[in-house]
C-alpha positions as a printed Julia matrix, in Angstrom:
249×3 Matrix{Float64}:
 30.29  -11.14    8.42
 30.18   -8.66   11.31
 27.39   -8.32   13.87
 24.82  -10.06   11.65
 21.4    -9.2    13.08
 19.29  -12.23   12.14
 19.22  -15.67   10.53
 18.48  -14.27    7.08
 21.55  -12.05    7.19
 23.65  -14.99    8.37
 22.4   -17.14    5.52
 23.19  -14.42    2.98
 26.69  -14.07    4.39
 27.28  -17.81    4.27
 26.09  -18.02    0.67
 28.37  -15.13   -0.34
 31.34  -16.71    1.45
 30.84  -20.04   -0.31
 30.25  -18.35   -3.66
 33.72  -16.78   -3.53
 35.19  -20.09   -2.41
 33.71  -21.97   -5.34
 36.09  -20.55   -7.95
 39.1   -21.51   -5.84
 38.03  -25.06   -5.06
 36.88  -25.65   -8.65
 40.3   -24.66  -10.02
 42.17  -26.72   -7.43
 39.91  -29.74   -7.94
 40.62  -29.67  -11.68
 44.38  -29.45  -11.18
 44.52  -32.19   -8.55
 42.23  -34.37  -10.63
 44.65  -34.15  -13.55
 47.6   -34.93  -11.25
 45.95  -37.94   -9.6
 44.67  -39.39  -12.86
 48.11  -39.0   -14.45
 49.69  -40.67  -11.42
 47.28  -43.6   -11.73
 48.03  -44.15  -15.4
 51.78  -43.87  -14.97
 51.67  -46.27  -12.0
 49.93  -48.78  -14.25
 52.63  -48.38  -16.9
 55.44  -48.73  -14.38
 53.83  -51.83  -12.9
 54.38  -53.69  -16.16
 58.15  -53.11  -15.97
 58.88  -53.13  -12.26
 55.93  -54.6   -10.4
 54.29  -53.28   -7.25
 57.42  -51.75   -5.68
 58.08  -49.64   -8.78
 54.46  -48.49   -8.89
 54.56  -47.46   -5.23
 57.9   -45.68   -5.66
 56.43  -43.61   -8.49
 54.05  -41.89   -6.06
 56.92  -39.91   -4.5
 57.67  -38.25   -7.83
 54.23  -36.68   -7.88
 54.54  -35.09   -4.44
 56.32  -31.96   -5.71
 53.87  -30.96   -8.47
 50.89  -31.71   -6.23
 52.4   -29.58   -3.46
 53.09  -26.71   -5.87
 49.48  -26.64   -7.02
 48.1   -27.04   -3.52
 50.29  -24.37   -1.94
 49.58  -21.9    -4.73
 45.8   -22.28   -4.47
 45.73  -22.22   -0.66
 47.91  -19.09   -0.6
 45.62  -17.28   -3.01
 42.52  -18.39   -1.11
 43.91  -17.3     2.26
 44.89  -13.85    0.96
 41.55  -13.3    -0.79
 39.51  -14.07    2.32
 41.79  -12.12    4.63
 41.48   -9.11    2.32
 37.73   -9.62    2.02
 37.33   -9.69    5.8
 39.39   -6.58    6.44
 37.85   -4.76    3.5
 34.33   -5.44    4.75
 35.15   -3.85    8.1
 37.29   -1.01    6.81
 38.02   -0.52    3.07
 41.09    1.57    3.91
 42.59   -1.29    5.9
 41.75   -3.68    3.1
 43.96   -1.72    0.73
 46.92   -1.53    3.09
 46.99   -4.94    4.81
 49.44   -7.56    3.56
 48.75  -11.16    4.47
 51.11  -12.77    1.97
 53.66  -14.06    4.48
 50.99  -15.49    6.78
 49.25  -17.07    3.78
 52.43  -18.69    2.5
 53.28  -20.01    5.96
 49.81  -21.51    6.32
 49.81  -23.03    2.82
 53.25  -24.58    3.16
 52.56  -26.02    6.6
 49.19  -27.57    5.88
 49.94  -28.19    2.21
 52.91  -30.38    3.12
 50.81  -32.36    5.59
 48.06  -32.85    3.01
 50.52  -33.96    0.31
 51.9   -36.6     2.67
 48.36  -37.76    3.35
 47.61  -37.89   -0.38
 50.77  -39.89   -1.05
 50.17  -42.35    1.78
 46.56  -42.88    0.71
 47.55  -43.34   -2.95
 50.18  -45.93   -2.08
 47.66  -47.79    0.05
 45.09  -47.72   -2.77
 47.54  -49.05   -5.37
 48.84  -51.76   -3.05
 45.29  -52.81   -2.16
 44.29  -53.01   -5.84
 47.36  -55.0    -6.88
 47.22  -57.45   -3.97
 43.56  -58.21   -4.6
 44.16  -58.53   -8.35
 47.01  -60.97   -7.76
 44.83  -62.98   -5.41
 42.28  -63.23   -8.22
 45.01  -64.49  -10.54
 44.72  -61.59  -12.99
 47.31  -61.09  -15.72
 49.67  -58.1   -15.8
 47.59  -56.22  -18.42
 44.44  -56.83  -16.37
 46.17  -55.57  -13.23
 47.27  -52.43  -15.1
 43.68  -51.84  -16.17
 42.48  -52.43  -12.61
 44.91  -49.84  -11.21
 43.52  -47.19  -13.56
 39.94  -48.28  -12.98
 40.19  -48.12   -9.19
 42.46  -45.08   -8.72
 42.2   -42.94  -11.86
 39.51  -41.34  -13.98
 36.3   -40.41  -12.16
 37.61  -41.81   -8.88
 40.64  -39.51   -9.07
 38.45  -36.54   -9.94
 36.0   -37.26   -7.11
 38.86  -37.58   -4.65
 40.35  -34.32   -5.94
 37.03  -32.5    -5.42
 36.83  -33.65   -1.8
 40.42  -32.57   -1.12
 39.95  -29.22   -2.84
 36.66  -28.37   -1.12
 38.04  -29.29    2.3
 41.39  -27.54    1.97
 40.08  -24.39    0.29
 37.4   -23.98    2.95
 40.01  -24.35    5.69
 42.29  -21.76    4.06
 39.4   -19.34    3.58
 38.38  -19.64    7.24
 42.01  -19.32    8.39
 42.52  -16.2     6.28
 39.43  -14.56    7.75
 40.52  -15.47   11.27
 44.0   -14.02   10.76
 42.52  -10.8     9.4
 40.32  -10.38   12.47
 43.23  -11.1    14.8
 45.34   -8.46   13.04
 42.92   -5.76   14.24
 44.07   -6.4    17.82
 40.71   -5.68   19.35
 38.31   -7.85   21.38
 35.86   -9.89   19.36
 33.63  -12.92   19.55
 32.83  -15.43   16.86
 29.71  -17.41   16.02
 29.44  -20.8    14.32
 26.96  -20.73   11.45
 26.07  -24.21   10.22
 25.39  -24.96    6.58
 21.79  -26.11    6.98
 21.28  -28.66    4.21
 18.69  -31.34    5.06
 20.16  -34.82    4.92
 23.69  -33.52    4.37
 24.63  -31.34    7.34
 26.29  -33.23   10.18
 23.88  -33.38   13.12
 26.59  -32.2    15.5
 27.28  -29.19   13.27
 23.6   -28.31   13.52
 23.96  -28.55   17.3
 26.91  -26.14   17.08
 24.88  -23.66   15.02
 24.7   -20.33   16.88
 27.47  -21.23   19.34
 29.33  -18.04   20.32
 32.81  -17.97   21.91
 35.45  -15.34   22.59
 37.93  -14.81   19.78
 40.79  -16.67   21.45
 38.62  -19.63   22.39
 37.7   -22.73   20.41
 34.26  -23.88   19.38
 33.28  -27.17   20.97
 31.92  -29.34   18.16
 31.0   -32.92   18.98
 33.46  -32.82   21.86
 36.32  -31.45   19.73
 37.82  -27.98   19.92
 37.94  -26.13   16.59
 39.32  -22.65   16.02
 36.99  -22.15   13.05
 34.96  -24.3    10.64
 37.29  -26.48    8.59
 40.14  -26.1    11.1
 42.9   -28.34    9.63
 43.84  -29.38   13.16
 40.42  -30.98   13.49
 39.45  -34.58   12.78
 38.26  -35.75    9.37
 34.86  -36.38   10.92
 34.49  -32.64   11.56
 36.17  -30.98    8.59
 35.83  -33.0     5.37
 33.5   -31.11    3.03
 32.38  -28.83    5.87
 30.48  -25.75    4.68
 29.91  -24.03    8.02
 31.29  -20.5     8.45
 32.27  -17.98   11.13
 30.5   -14.73   11.82
 32.21  -12.14   13.99
 30.87   -9.9    16.73
 33.01   -6.83   17.32
């Protein structure tokens, strides 16, 4: 993480970072997958009684449980990576630092924004499915089945994995960044791309090795990012990103 001397050391650090992340995004993906699949099935049931408007209104009722799960996982992730960063530099600091308040603030802020995005997307998906099914002249039972087919099951789980991987990575990077900033000393940071042939964004490969001062942003495909996965960044730059920061102190 700090002053990594060569590419091999950087690769080992990246692998270790993502290995810790995996447990967090796996747990969140499971929980969100259950929530989204349940929402799909209940929307199908409600459609029978109240039509499209009732199905769309149901989405709002799922915002609270989704936010609870999201905020909890992002808070835990943020704290773990902040502690890991401080502990790597100075074990004594790692035992005494408390990042709970910063973690909760981050998780609530970006968790709320993500829940709104999830709700808006889910409403759009359900509306799209129903409108197309009606245009095909499908019966109510067939429309119910179509709602579940197109928004639940494996589709819900796949969507949950993408959300979890993206949001957990952002929280992990944010936690590490906050920990470094808490030291109140000059530092630089280096973008380390996840080099996976055929999968890594070409512009992330271009950013690989880019070094900036701690208070500056990386320039990635013309966009400023504070760290890989920065939730202020565009979807094009952050969804399923696996790049990491290394720090030079």
